[in-house]
Structures are given as structure tokens and as C-alpha cells.
Tab-separated table of C-alpha atoms in Angstrom:
chain	number	residue	atom	x	y	z
A	17	MET	CA	-0.130	-0.065	-0.225
A	18	ILE	CA	1.205	3.727	-1.093
A	19	LYS	CA	1.674	5.775	1.927
A	20	LYS	CA	-0.587	9.049	1.999
A	21	ILE	CA	1.099	12.184	0.195
A	22	GLN	CA	-0.107	15.281	0.595
A	23	VAL	CA	-0.227	16.894	-2.855
A	24	LEU	CA	0.566	20.972	-3.661
A	25	CYS	CA	-1.761	21.281	-6.325
A	26	LEU	CA	-0.877	25.096	-7.163
A	27	LEU	CA	-2.715	26.431	-10.576
A	28	THR	CA	-5.432	24.170	-12.726
A	29	GLY	CA	-7.590	24.483	-14.645
A	30	LEU	CA	-7.318	27.427	-16.166
A	31	CYS	CA	-8.836	28.549	-20.363
A	32	ILE	CA	-8.008	27.451	-23.995
A	33	GLY	CA	-5.747	28.730	-25.018
A	34	SER	CA	-3.410	27.523	-28.780
A	35	GLY	CA	-2.759	25.288	-30.149
A	36	LEU	CA	-5.010	22.744	-30.714
A	37	TRP	CA	-4.497	22.865	-33.898
A	38	ALA	CA	-5.235	19.139	-34.981
A	39	GLN	CA	-8.457	18.904	-32.712
A	40	SER	CA	-11.964	19.525	-34.839
A	41	ALA	CA	-14.367	22.314	-33.743
A	42	THR	CA	-16.555	20.170	-31.386
A	43	ASP	CA	-13.684	18.732	-29.782
A	44	ILE	CA	-11.985	21.942	-28.486
A	45	ALA	CA	-15.439	23.445	-27.416
A	46	ARG	CA	-15.732	20.510	-25.667
A	47	ILE	CA	-12.314	20.962	-24.111
A	48	ALA	CA	-12.686	24.671	-23.626
A	49	ALA	CA	-15.872	24.069	-21.925
A	50	SER	CA	-14.765	21.406	-19.267
A	51	GLN	CA	-11.916	24.326	-18.199
A	52	ALA	CA	-13.384	26.156	-15.123
A	53	GLU	CA	-11.849	26.822	-11.575
A	54	ALA	CA	-8.677	26.050	-9.619
A	55	SER	CA	-8.700	22.518	-7.790
A	56	PRO	CA	-8.381	22.160	-3.789
A	57	LEU	CA	-4.998	23.020	-3.179
A	58	TYR	CA	-3.723	19.885	-1.294
A	59	PHE	CA	-4.796	16.550	-1.785
A	60	GLY	CA	-4.076	13.064	-1.000
A	61	ILE	CA	-3.144	9.882	-3.078
A	62	SER	CA	-4.569	6.866	-3.195
A	63	GLU	CA	-3.561	4.485	-0.668
A	64	GLU	CA	-4.282	1.231	-3.641
A	65	PRO	CA	-2.204	-0.397	-4.872
A	66	VAL	CA	0.056	1.122	-8.304
A	67	ARG	CA	-1.302	-0.636	-11.105
A	68	LEU	CA	1.112	0.311	-13.416
A	69	GLN	CA	3.655	-2.627	-14.994
A	70	PRO	CA	5.957	-0.512	-17.593
A	71	GLN	CA	8.045	-3.721	-17.646
A	72	HIS	CA	5.682	-4.913	-20.267
A	73	PHE	CA	7.441	-2.429	-23.505
A	74	SER	CA	11.455	-1.175	-23.776
A	75	ASP	CA	12.207	1.168	-26.303
A	76	SER	CA	15.390	3.074	-26.938
A	77	ARG	CA	13.814	6.786	-28.389
A	78	GLU	CA	10.635	6.373	-25.027
A	79	CYS	CA	13.608	8.085	-22.936
A	80	ILE	CA	16.874	10.553	-23.487
A	81	VAL	CA	19.028	10.868	-20.850
A	82	ARG	CA	21.132	13.682	-21.979
A	83	ASN	CA	22.071	14.818	-18.020
A	84	GLY	CA	19.882	12.391	-16.461
A	85	MET	CA	18.140	13.141	-13.113
A	86	PRO	CA	20.708	13.281	-10.875
A	87	HIS	CA	20.005	15.571	-7.457
A	88	VAL	CA	16.635	14.229	-7.122
A	89	LEU	CA	17.226	10.220	-7.703
A	90	ASN	CA	20.042	10.621	-4.854
A	91	LEU	CA	17.865	12.656	-2.745
A	92	LEU	CA	15.020	9.925	-3.100
A	93	LYS	CA	18.189	6.957	-3.607
A	94	ALA	CA	19.471	8.266	-0.096
A	95	GLY	CA	15.600	9.307	2.015
A	96	LYS	CA	15.753	12.228	2.070
A	97	PRO	CA	13.238	14.498	1.997
A	98	VAL	CA	11.721	15.424	-1.404
A	99	GLN	CA	9.725	17.655	-3.094
A	100	ILE	CA	8.815	16.927	-7.110
A	101	ALA	CA	6.590	19.270	-9.069
A	102	TYR	CA	4.485	18.492	-11.933
A	103	ILE	CA	3.831	22.517	-14.308
A	104	GLY	CA	1.984	22.197	-17.793
A	105	GLY	CA	-1.856	21.639	-19.014
A	106	SER	CA	-4.723	20.285	-18.917
A	107	ILE	CA	-3.182	16.125	-19.120
A	108	THR	CA	-1.775	17.536	-16.008
A	109	GLN	CA	-4.037	18.920	-14.286
A	110	ALA	CA	-6.322	15.924	-14.309
A	111	GLU	CA	-6.136	13.114	-11.626
A	112	LYS	CA	-5.958	10.131	-14.193
A	113	GLY	CA	-3.907	12.318	-17.212
A	114	TYR	CA	-0.683	10.778	-15.797
A	115	ARG	CA	0.651	12.920	-12.675
A	116	MET	CA	-1.984	11.271	-9.781
A	117	GLN	CA	-0.211	7.629	-11.439
A	118	SER	CA	3.058	8.719	-11.844
A	119	ALA	CA	3.314	10.337	-8.743
A	120	ALA	CA	1.732	7.093	-6.881
A	121	TYR	CA	5.018	4.639	-9.033
A	122	ILE	CA	7.278	7.410	-7.425
A	123	ALA	CA	6.463	6.596	-3.546
A	124	ALA	CA	6.078	3.231	-4.578
A	125	ARG	CA	9.803	2.920	-5.197
A	126	TYR	CA	10.815	4.848	-2.829
A	127	PRO	CA	9.233	4.581	0.259
A	128	LYS	CA	12.359	5.704	2.239
A	129	ALA	CA	11.462	9.133	1.034
A	130	ALA	CA	9.476	12.072	2.389
A	131	ILE	CA	8.147	13.144	-0.583
A	132	ARG	CA	5.822	16.123	-1.506
A	133	PHE	CA	4.121	16.418	-4.970
A	134	LEU	CA	3.387	20.023	-6.056
A	135	ASN	CA	0.607	21.003	-9.545
A	136	ALA	CA	1.336	23.285	-11.070
A	137	GLY	CA	-1.296	22.346	-14.432
A	138	VAL	CA	-3.488	24.970	-15.965
A	139	SER	CA	-5.617	23.601	-18.214
A	140	GLY	CA	-5.514	24.536	-21.916
A	141	THR	CA	-2.257	26.952	-21.681
A	142	GLY	CA	1.095	26.961	-22.809
A	143	THR	CA	4.429	28.308	-21.492
A	144	ASP	CA	4.026	31.392	-22.240
A	145	LEU	CA	1.499	31.950	-19.309
A	146	GLY	CA	3.838	28.985	-17.878
A	147	ALA	CA	7.069	31.211	-17.881
A	148	CYS	CA	4.957	34.014	-16.209
A	149	ARG	CA	3.493	31.827	-13.270
A	150	ILE	CA	6.753	29.378	-12.857
A	151	GLY	CA	8.441	31.484	-10.359
A	152	GLU	CA	5.171	32.414	-8.027
A	153	GLN	CA	3.938	28.644	-8.491
A	154	LEU	CA	7.079	26.219	-8.003
A	155	LEU	CA	10.247	27.922	-8.168
A	156	ASN	CA	9.664	29.520	-4.906
A	157	ALA	CA	9.366	26.336	-3.454
A	158	ARG	CA	13.166	25.165	-4.805
A	159	PRO	CA	11.632	21.912	-6.130
A	160	ASP	CA	14.641	19.116	-6.681
A	161	LEU	CA	12.433	17.583	-9.882
A	162	ILE	CA	10.370	19.453	-12.138
A	163	PHE	CA	8.550	18.055	-14.987
A	164	ILE	CA	7.698	20.254	-17.806
A	165	GLU	CA	4.320	19.161	-19.902
A	166	PHE	CA	2.839	21.898	-22.509
A	167	ALA	CA	3.764	19.929	-26.260
A	168	VAL	CA	0.184	19.911	-26.724
A	169	ASN	CA	-0.227	23.280	-25.846
A	170	GLY	CA	1.761	24.654	-28.746
A	171	ALA	CA	4.962	24.080	-28.089
A	172	TYR	CA	6.069	27.135	-27.935
A	173	ALA	CA	9.877	26.552	-27.790
A	174	PRO	CA	10.849	30.234	-27.078
A	175	GLY	CA	8.362	29.601	-23.463
A	176	MET	CA	10.148	26.509	-23.219
A	177	GLU	CA	13.607	27.592	-23.167
A	178	GLY	CA	12.581	30.854	-21.026
A	179	MET	CA	11.705	28.162	-18.130
A	180	ILE	CA	14.377	26.061	-18.494
A	181	ARG	CA	16.469	29.002	-18.021
A	182	GLN	CA	14.369	30.872	-15.223
A	183	ILE	CA	14.668	27.180	-12.838
A	184	ARG	CA	18.353	27.043	-13.435
A	185	GLU	CA	19.549	30.884	-12.866
A	186	ILE	CA	16.471	30.624	-9.289
A	187	SER	CA	17.043	27.237	-8.342
A	188	PRO	CA	20.321	25.631	-10.170
A	189	HIS	CA	19.819	22.246	-7.775
A	190	THR	CA	16.750	21.426	-9.417
A	191	ASP	CA	16.239	18.910	-12.357
A	192	ILE	CA	13.897	19.469	-15.204
A	193	CYS	CA	12.270	16.182	-16.948
A	194	LEU	CA	10.315	17.281	-20.258
A	195	LEU	CA	7.305	15.506	-20.811
A	196	TYR	CA	6.213	14.904	-23.995
A	197	THR	CA	2.069	14.448	-24.930
A	198	ILE	CA	0.762	13.859	-28.216
A	199	MET	CA	-3.275	14.419	-29.271
A	200	THR	CA	-5.161	12.962	-32.440
A	201	GLY	CA	-2.896	12.592	-35.693
A	202	GLN	CA	0.344	12.449	-33.954
A	203	THR	CA	0.364	8.944	-33.495
A	204	GLU	CA	1.208	8.547	-37.228
A	205	ASP	CA	4.669	10.152	-37.078
A	206	TYR	CA	5.850	8.173	-34.240
A	207	ALA	CA	4.220	4.663	-35.895
A	208	ALA	CA	6.442	5.852	-39.319
A	209	GLY	CA	9.347	6.350	-36.894
A	210	ARG	CA	8.646	10.298	-36.560
A	211	ILE	CA	9.382	12.276	-33.872
A	212	PRO	CA	5.870	15.167	-34.944
A	213	ALA	CA	7.022	18.133	-35.810
A	214	ASN	CA	6.101	20.612	-32.594
A	215	ILE	CA	8.203	18.117	-30.388
A	216	ARG	CA	10.965	18.576	-32.802
A	217	GLY	CA	11.691	21.931	-31.555
A	218	LEU	CA	11.306	21.447	-27.537
A	219	GLU	CA	14.141	18.607	-28.546
A	220	ALA	CA	16.055	21.554	-29.584
A	221	VAL	CA	15.754	22.993	-26.743
A	222	ALA	CA	16.304	20.092	-24.646
A	223	ASP	CA	19.778	19.467	-26.127
A	224	HIS	CA	20.513	22.607	-25.968
A	225	TYR	CA	20.042	22.246	-22.354
A	226	GLY	CA	21.632	18.667	-21.350
A	227	VAL	CA	17.751	18.807	-20.425
A	228	PRO	CA	16.314	14.890	-20.224
A	229	SER	CA	12.634	13.938	-22.334
A	230	VAL	CA	10.083	11.254	-22.430
A	231	HIS	CA	7.844	10.993	-25.312
A	232	LEU	CA	4.920	9.601	-23.725
A	233	GLY	CA	3.042	9.048	-27.119
A	234	LEU	CA	5.676	6.432	-28.305
A	235	ARG	CA	4.227	3.082	-26.570
A	236	PRO	CA	0.223	4.159	-27.040
A	237	SER	CA	1.282	4.775	-30.490
A	238	LEU	CA	2.737	1.866	-31.446
A	239	LEU	CA	0.222	-0.140	-29.782
A	240	GLU	CA	-2.944	1.672	-32.621
A	241	LYS	CA	-0.900	0.661	-34.847
A	242	ASP	CA	-1.045	-3.227	-34.100
A	243	ASN	CA	-4.535	-2.719	-33.078
A	244	GLN	CA	-4.878	-2.695	-28.992
A	245	LEU	CA	-5.624	0.581	-28.885
A	246	LEU	CA	-7.775	3.189	-30.089
A	247	TRP	CA	-6.930	5.991	-29.706
A	248	LYS	CA	-10.388	8.654	-29.483
A	249	GLY	CA	-13.453	6.718	-29.172
A	250	THR	CA	-15.544	4.745	-27.194
A	251	ALA	CA	-15.998	1.799	-25.590
A	252	ALA	CA	-17.971	-0.290	-27.508
A	253	ALA	CA	-15.736	0.350	-30.778
A	254	ALA	CA	-12.915	-0.196	-28.308
A	255	GLY	CA	-13.700	-3.286	-28.203
A	256	SER	CA	-11.118	-5.397	-26.795
A	257	ARG	CA	-8.396	-2.618	-26.818
A	258	ILE	CA	-7.603	0.186	-24.712
A	259	LEU	CA	-9.292	3.212	-24.877
A	260	PHE	CA	-6.996	6.188	-24.512
A	261	SER	CA	-9.469	9.086	-24.500
A	262	SER	CA	-12.540	10.330	-26.030
A	263	ASP	CA	-11.658	13.215	-27.255
A	264	GLY	CA	-8.297	12.580	-28.546
A	265	ILE	CA	-5.954	14.659	-25.956
A	266	HIS	CA	-7.174	13.719	-22.997
A	267	PRO	CA	-5.892	10.406	-21.700
A	268	LEU	CA	-9.002	8.411	-19.557
A	269	ALA	CA	-7.411	5.996	-17.035
A	270	GLU	CA	-5.424	3.554	-19.373
A	271	GLY	CA	-4.106	6.144	-21.471
A	272	GLY	CA	-3.255	7.915	-18.611
A	273	ASP	CA	-0.956	4.889	-17.182
A	274	LEU	CA	0.186	4.611	-20.308
A	275	TYR	CA	1.770	7.819	-20.186
A	276	ALA	CA	1.998	7.489	-16.147
A	277	GLU	CA	3.977	3.935	-17.626
A	278	ALA	CA	6.332	5.824	-19.711
A	279	ILE	CA	7.940	7.732	-17.418
A	280	ALA	CA	8.373	5.241	-15.308
A	281	ARG	CA	10.548	3.128	-17.390
A	282	ALA	CA	12.722	7.023	-17.848
A	283	PHE	CA	13.060	6.279	-13.930
A	284	LEU	CA	14.890	3.574	-14.549
A	285	LYS	CA	16.815	3.969	-17.049
A	286	MET	CA	18.367	7.091	-15.492
A	287	GLU	CA	18.769	5.604	-12.118
A	288	GLN	CA	21.113	2.925	-14.588
A	289	HIS	CA	22.984	7.505	-14.798
A	290	LYS	CA	25.591	9.278	-12.934
A	291	SER	CA	25.261	13.001	-14.150
A	292	LEU	CA	26.632	13.930	-17.358
A	293	GLY	CA	27.005	17.380	-17.322
A	294	GLN	CA	27.207	20.614	-15.609
A	295	LYS	CA	23.919	22.237	-15.030
A	296	THR	CA	24.941	25.727	-15.924
A	297	VAL	CA	23.091	29.207	-17.752
A	298	LYS	CA	24.269	27.956	-20.907
A	299	LEU	CA	24.025	31.773	-23.743
A	300	PRO	CA	20.337	31.681	-25.088
A	301	LEU	CA	19.216	29.321	-28.323
A	302	LEU	CA	16.671	31.557	-29.208
A	303	ALA	CA	16.852	34.878	-29.100
A	304	ASP	CA	13.151	35.238	-27.968
A	305	ASN	CA	13.041	33.151	-25.186
A	306	TRP	CA	9.961	34.420	-22.288
A	307	GLU	CA	13.624	33.724	-19.395
A	308	ASP	CA	12.265	37.499	-18.516
A	309	ALA	CA	8.746	37.030	-17.737
A	310	GLY	CA	6.896	36.528	-14.939
A	311	MET	CA	3.277	37.275	-12.784
A	312	TYR	CA	2.475	40.221	-10.738
A	313	ASP	CA	0.833	41.356	-7.476
A	314	PRO	CA	-1.299	43.972	-9.032
A	315	LEU	CA	-0.945	46.147	-5.697
A	316	LYS	CA	2.947	45.978	-5.910
A	317	ILE	CA	3.808	47.771	-9.532
A	318	ALA	CA	0.432	49.084	-10.535
A	319	ARG	CA	-1.695	51.883	-9.174
A	320	PHE	CA	-4.896	51.748	-9.073
A	321	GLY	CA	-7.549	54.551	-9.758
A	322	ASN	CA	-11.175	55.310	-8.656
A	323	HIS	CA	-13.893	51.845	-8.417
A	324	TRP	CA	-11.406	49.885	-7.708
A	325	GLU	CA	-12.816	46.988	-5.099
A	326	ARG	CA	-9.962	44.714	-3.029
A	327	LEU	CA	-11.727	41.474	-3.185
A	328	VAL	CA	-10.705	38.168	-0.285
A	329	PRO	CA	-13.166	35.595	-0.697
A	330	GLU	CA	-14.130	33.753	2.187
A	331	LYS	CA	-15.097	29.930	2.085
A	332	GLY	CA	-18.583	29.061	0.617
A	333	GLU	CA	-18.209	31.799	-2.153
A	334	THR	CA	-18.219	32.098	-6.129
A	335	PHE	CA	-14.220	33.691	-6.117
A	336	TYR	CA	-13.367	31.517	-3.269
A	337	ARG	CA	-12.138	28.736	-5.886
A	338	TYR	CA	-9.711	31.143	-6.956
A	339	LYS	CA	-7.455	32.271	-4.451
A	340	PRO	CA	-4.658	28.656	-5.204
A	341	TRP	CA	-4.318	31.518	-8.466
A	342	PHE	CA	-5.179	34.789	-6.436
A	343	PRO	CA	-5.175	35.279	-3.280
A	344	TYR	CA	-7.257	38.503	-3.839
A	345	ILE	CA	-9.109	39.991	-6.646
A	346	MET	CA	-9.191	43.823	-8.174
A	347	LYS	CA	-12.872	44.265	-9.357
A	348	ALA	CA	-14.166	46.923	-11.332
A	349	SER	CA	-17.568	47.324	-12.454
A	350	VAL	CA	-17.438	51.275	-13.612
A	351	PRO	CA	-16.842	52.136	-17.123
A	352	GLY	CA	-13.814	53.756	-16.430
A	353	ALA	CA	-11.930	52.863	-13.917
A	354	SER	CA	-8.157	52.023	-14.353
A	355	PHE	CA	-5.171	51.348	-13.663
A	356	SER	CA	-1.329	51.985	-15.208
A	357	PHE	CA	1.779	50.385	-14.182
A	358	SER	CA	5.160	50.646	-15.587
A	359	PHE	CA	8.101	48.247	-16.733
A	360	GLU	CA	10.383	47.255	-19.587
A	361	GLY	CA	10.572	44.715	-21.973
A	362	THR	CA	8.571	43.447	-24.889
A	363	ALA	CA	4.563	42.851	-23.821
A	364	PHE	CA	2.316	42.664	-21.127
A	365	GLY	CA	-1.141	40.831	-20.027
A	366	VAL	CA	-3.498	39.960	-17.951
A	367	PHE	CA	-4.162	36.610	-15.695
A	368	ASP	CA	-7.555	37.117	-15.001
A	369	ILE	CA	-11.839	35.195	-14.242
A	370	GLY	CA	-14.145	35.148	-16.943
A	371	GLY	CA	-17.072	35.524	-16.039
A	372	PRO	CA	-21.520	36.462	-16.993
A	373	GLU	CA	-20.635	40.277	-17.054
A	374	ALA	CA	-17.327	40.000	-18.075
A	375	GLY	CA	-16.597	43.713	-20.246
A	376	GLN	CA	-14.317	44.419	-21.953
A	377	LEU	CA	-11.089	46.606	-21.566
A	378	GLU	CA	-9.446	50.013	-23.970
A	379	VAL	CA	-5.452	49.551	-23.310
A	380	VAL	CA	-3.195	53.926	-23.031
A	381	LEU	CA	0.277	52.226	-24.317
A	382	ASP	CA	2.948	55.344	-23.512
A	383	GLY	CA	0.017	58.516	-23.727
A	384	ARG	CA	-1.576	56.441	-26.742
A	385	PRO	CA	-4.446	54.224	-27.336
A	386	VAL	CA	-4.099	50.817	-28.709
A	387	LYS	CA	-4.963	48.500	-31.763
A	388	PHE	CA	-4.418	45.370	-30.861
A	389	THR	CA	-3.038	42.742	-34.056
A	390	LYS	CA	-3.319	39.032	-33.173
A	391	SER	CA	-0.081	37.523	-33.313
A	392	GLY	CA	-0.718	33.867	-35.198
A	393	ILE	CA	1.730	32.639	-33.591
A	394	ARG	CA	1.020	29.334	-32.726
A	395	GLY	CA	0.901	28.384	-28.906
A	396	VAL	CA	1.072	32.016	-27.185
A	397	GLN	CA	-2.561	34.177	-26.311
A	398	LEU	CA	-1.249	36.904	-27.605
A	399	ARG	CA	-2.075	40.326	-29.532
A	400	LEU	CA	0.400	42.844	-31.118
A	401	ALA	CA	0.140	46.853	-30.639
A	402	ASP	CA	-0.659	47.771	-33.849
A	403	THR	CA	-2.623	50.884	-34.252
A	404	GLU	CA	-3.696	49.801	-37.875
A	405	GLY	CA	-4.493	46.885	-35.821
A	406	ALA	CA	-8.278	45.490	-36.279
A	407	GLU	CA	-9.464	45.046	-32.480
A	408	SER	CA	-9.676	48.580	-30.470
A	409	LEU	CA	-10.503	46.763	-27.703
A	410	ILE	CA	-9.709	43.259	-25.249
A	411	ASN	CA	-12.875	41.248	-24.460
A	412	ARG	CA	-12.608	40.015	-21.335
A	413	PHE	CA	-16.163	37.566	-22.619
A	414	ASN	CA	-16.324	34.761	-24.425
A	415	ALA	CA	-18.134	31.959	-25.663
A	416	PHE	CA	-17.400	29.840	-22.258
A	417	CYS	CA	-18.404	32.173	-19.560
A	418	ASN	CA	-22.046	31.138	-20.431
A	419	ASN	CA	-23.255	30.752	-16.882
A	420	ARG	CA	-20.223	30.373	-15.370
A	421	TYR	CA	-16.655	31.996	-14.082
A	422	ARG	CA	-13.630	30.943	-15.811
A	423	GLY	CA	-9.869	31.718	-16.219
A	424	GLN	CA	-7.908	33.620	-19.371
A	425	TYR	CA	-4.903	35.411	-19.700
A	426	ASP	CA	-3.875	37.915	-22.377
A	427	LEU	CA	-1.103	38.428	-23.629
A	428	VAL	CA	0.472	41.875	-25.823
A	429	GLN	CA	3.553	42.844	-27.370
A	430	VAL	CA	4.952	45.723	-27.782
A	431	PRO	CA	8.253	47.181	-28.850
A	432	PRO	CA	11.395	46.479	-26.167
A	433	GLY	CA	12.143	49.216	-24.118
A	434	LYS	CA	10.170	51.094	-20.894
A	435	HIS	CA	6.967	51.973	-21.575
A	436	THR	CA	3.969	52.711	-19.315
A	437	VAL	CA	-0.296	50.684	-19.722
A	438	THR	CA	-3.420	51.854	-18.382
A	439	ILE	CA	-5.567	49.751	-18.530
A	440	LYS	CA	-9.693	50.666	-18.482
A	441	LEU	CA	-13.121	48.937	-18.444
A	442	SER	CA	-14.541	50.741	-21.295
A	443	ALA	CA	-17.686	51.261	-21.436
A	444	THR	CA	-18.980	49.921	-24.850
A	445	LYS	CA	-20.692	46.128	-24.873
A	446	ALA	CA	-19.773	43.519	-26.664
A	447	ASP	CA	-22.137	41.588	-28.493
A	448	LYS	CA	-22.614	38.547	-25.894
A	449	GLN	CA	-25.107	36.387	-27.066
A	450	LYS	CA	-23.871	36.852	-31.214
A	451	ILE	CA	-21.023	35.074	-28.957
A	452	LEU	CA	-22.351	32.469	-27.287
A	453	GLY	CA	-24.375	30.912	-30.830
A	454	LYS	CA	-26.317	28.902	-30.085
A	455	ASN	CA	-25.797	28.377	-26.863
A	456	THR	CA	-27.947	31.365	-25.338
A	457	GLU	CA	-31.339	29.676	-23.050
A	458	ASP	CA	-29.611	31.401	-20.276
A	459	ILE	CA	-28.842	34.332	-20.894
A	460	LEU	CA	-32.728	34.754	-23.081
A	461	ALA	CA	-33.698	34.050	-18.851
A	462	ASN	CA	-31.425	36.499	-17.281
A	463	PRO	CA	-30.732	38.760	-20.148
A	464	SER	CA	-29.648	41.535	-16.332
A	465	LYS	CA	-26.517	38.584	-14.919
A	466	TYR	CA	-24.592	39.435	-18.819
A	467	ASP	CA	-25.456	43.280	-19.213
A	468	GLN	CA	-22.921	44.198	-17.251
A	469	THR	CA	-19.624	45.312	-17.778
A	470	VAL	CA	-16.951	44.372	-14.782
A	471	PHE	CA	-13.446	43.264	-14.739
A	472	TYR	CA	-11.992	41.094	-12.495
A	473	LEU	CA	-8.005	41.378	-12.315
A	474	GLY	CA	-5.947	38.737	-10.403
A	475	ARG	CA	-1.991	38.382	-11.841
A	476	ILE	CA	-0.495	41.168	-14.151
A	477	LEU	CA	1.737	39.386	-16.802
A	478	VAL	CA	5.406	41.539	-17.467
A	479	LYS	CA	7.916	40.141	-19.977
A	480	GLY	CA	10.112	42.253	-18.843
A	481	LYS	CA	11.242	44.206	-15.433
A	482	PRO	CA	8.410	46.040	-13.767
A	483	ILE	CA	9.563	49.645	-12.807
A	484	LEU	CA	8.091	49.951	-8.858
A	485	PRO	CA	6.523	53.052	-7.945
A	486	SER	CA	7.399	54.996	-6.286
A	487	GLY	CA	5.824	57.801	-3.634
A	488	PRO	CA	2.866	56.605	-1.506
A	489	GLY	CA	0.842	53.127	-1.997
A	490	ASN	CA	-2.160	53.083	-3.777
């Protein structure tokens, strides 16, 4: 029986980002609609026996050891206290995606070690937000190992390099292991002996820093090729085969077991290797990497005008479920309410909560109103500041804010340099009924709930460094 372990779940279940390009529109809608609030901060691993069978497969391509994980393995073998963290998207957030099974396996394999697990899985987000949040959510705890899983959420390599560089700079003892999950269409790559194109970009980063990686999708792809696994479908359609998922991306329990078995085999393989190199902060591989990204307490870096309310939700209140993300929320419900901050860098953004009453934002950059153009960069929730852009407002209401609240974020890219940003709640209301499409039952039944203009700010995002305000506080 496995001992109970307290697992720190730092941020789970957020908005749909870009990157689900291999999924159908129906799948994307289903995935996005399922994402809402944070999970409880602490939870225990079940005492059920570990059911993983890692010995049933062997392929040298599955785990690339590189410099290995010597620090955490030495601690585990010595039975010392250890912290192991997971950061990624919805597959990391999910109970049966791989995380819980792999944590149970690690605990069973090293029963003398006092292990604390941290979960910073945030559904539907990529390495852009990951690079912004890894410092506050994981590196403050100085974990001994961080698993990073973002392959199906855009696999944005500059964000991945930024995360690795932050780890190396802030917590140099920490081991890193990249985990590559896959989606519909990518099993064909592995079955044909290829690495999916998006993962190749991440592998270049892993090579550069000597970071081990695990191709979680290799064995499921080969099982599918041998007709022993159905990647996407129903139990009836699968018959005697393993049913990996119902949506082509999120593993069911058996699919999650296959992913976790790959991690178990990686541990077995890396136990045989000693460190092959030093954890140095090398020159960047990618000039536009996100090593300078971060997220910040609004009241510490910004000045707020009138008509703002600081909410500290209590247990049982609507926004209490978001407390693992935001200790407090800055709420504005009067058009014209604004806040300002300064920074030196190349991007800024907001990490907020959407819902039926969510409104739109105007942005003034260095004294001039800003228009926006979508960047078109896969794996990044990024707009470009553009005086000729087609959009003049950032809408915080979307089709998945129907009668529910959900986390969301947006980033705006600007020319390098020092900037002052003012973000204002606009009086212009979006056509919410049109945005909701066919899903209009609640807005028609409760129009007053939607006929509002509200903004709930949790964190300010900066790619660069904030310039702290001088003088009296807000």
C-alpha cells in the first residue's frame, strides 16, 4: 500500500489557449467548456496498489537521458525529503492524465523518502503563461525536480526555453524533465518512426541544456499501429482494445496509465546514469525566449484609480475556488475605472476571471490608445500592439463564459523599451448573445446578469521587469 502524500496543487483548470490545432471544432469546444476554477490546493494520493507495468515495453527512443536527474535520484535513494513538481496544461491538471499515477509509482519505488508533490497544471495554457507563472508558483518552493508538459498546448519553444532558464537561474540544483504528450494525428508520426514537428522544436531546447525528455506518446502510437489501442472513441468502438481517450487529447484512466508507465521507465533508465554534465546557464538558443517573463501582485506594481474593490473571497463564496491562483482579486464594475503600471520589456498582459458580466478593456500605451492584431503564433495567447490593428478593445467575455466563471489570460507584445500602460474598463458592451452562438438559453432567461461591464483582475503579466511605483502606495 502506498503511503498518503500531501500534494500541492498550485494552479489547475484554466482557459483554452491556442495550440489545439489537430482537434476538431467540436473537440476544442468540449475541452474549453470543461475548464473553469482551480482544484483544491492539497489532496492525497490514494492508497490503492500501483497498477503500472513499466516492464512491458522497451524502446531506446522513449527516454532521452542527456544529463539525467542525478540530484533528485540521489535524494530519493538516500530516503531524504524531496519535492517533485509538475507544470503543464490540462493533461497535467487532470486526476488520471498521468500525474497521479506517476506520483504514486515514485512514492512506491522510494518508500523511505518523504516526498511532497506540487501540481502547477493549468488547463488549456502553454509555455507563454507557464513562463510567467513558474517563478511564483513553483520556484519559490525550490523543488528538486520539475516535470514540464506543454507539447499539446502549442509547444512554443521560446516559452519552454524561458522556463528552463528561469529554473537554472533561480533554483540551479533543480532537475528538469520534459514530458511530451500528443494529440490526434500525431500517433502516425511515431508509428512511422518520426518525432512530431512541434516536439522537435522542444527537443532542440532539451539538447541545448542537457535536459532529459520522455516521449509519452510513443508506446500508445505503436499499440494503435498494432490495433491494440483506439486513440479516440467509445468503449463500444474499442471493444477489447485499450481506449486511450474520448476526445483525442485527454487520456482516460488506461491512457493515463500508459503515459505514467513511460515516466516510470524513465526513472528506471536514469537510475543507471550519473550526471553527464553541469547545470550551467548557457547562452540562449532562441533570442526571443521568455526567461524574463513573470506575473505580479497588482497592488505591488500598479496604481489603481477610483471605483476598484479589493476582493478577498471567503469559503463558500463564488471566487473562493480561485484562491489557489489569486490571494485577492481587484474588481472594477464602473466604466472608466483604470489602473496603470510601468515596465521595461516586450510584452504585458492580464491574468483574470471571466464570467457572464465580463466587459471589455481599453489600453493606452505610452499616452496613446492601442489597437491590436492577433500574432498568429501557435502556442501563444498574444496580441500585437498596432496603431493600424483591427481591434481596439480586449474582450474578457467569450463563448465559454456562459453562466459560469473561468480563468483566462491575454498578452500584448510591444516594441522593446520602457513603457507605461493604462488599462481601462470600457463602456462599450460586446454582443454577448452573438458570441454565445446557439448557447443562448441562460442569457435569454437572465439578460440582466449579462448586461453588465465588470473586470476581475488576479495578476499582471510582464515579459521584462516592472518599474515599481514611487511615493505613497495605492
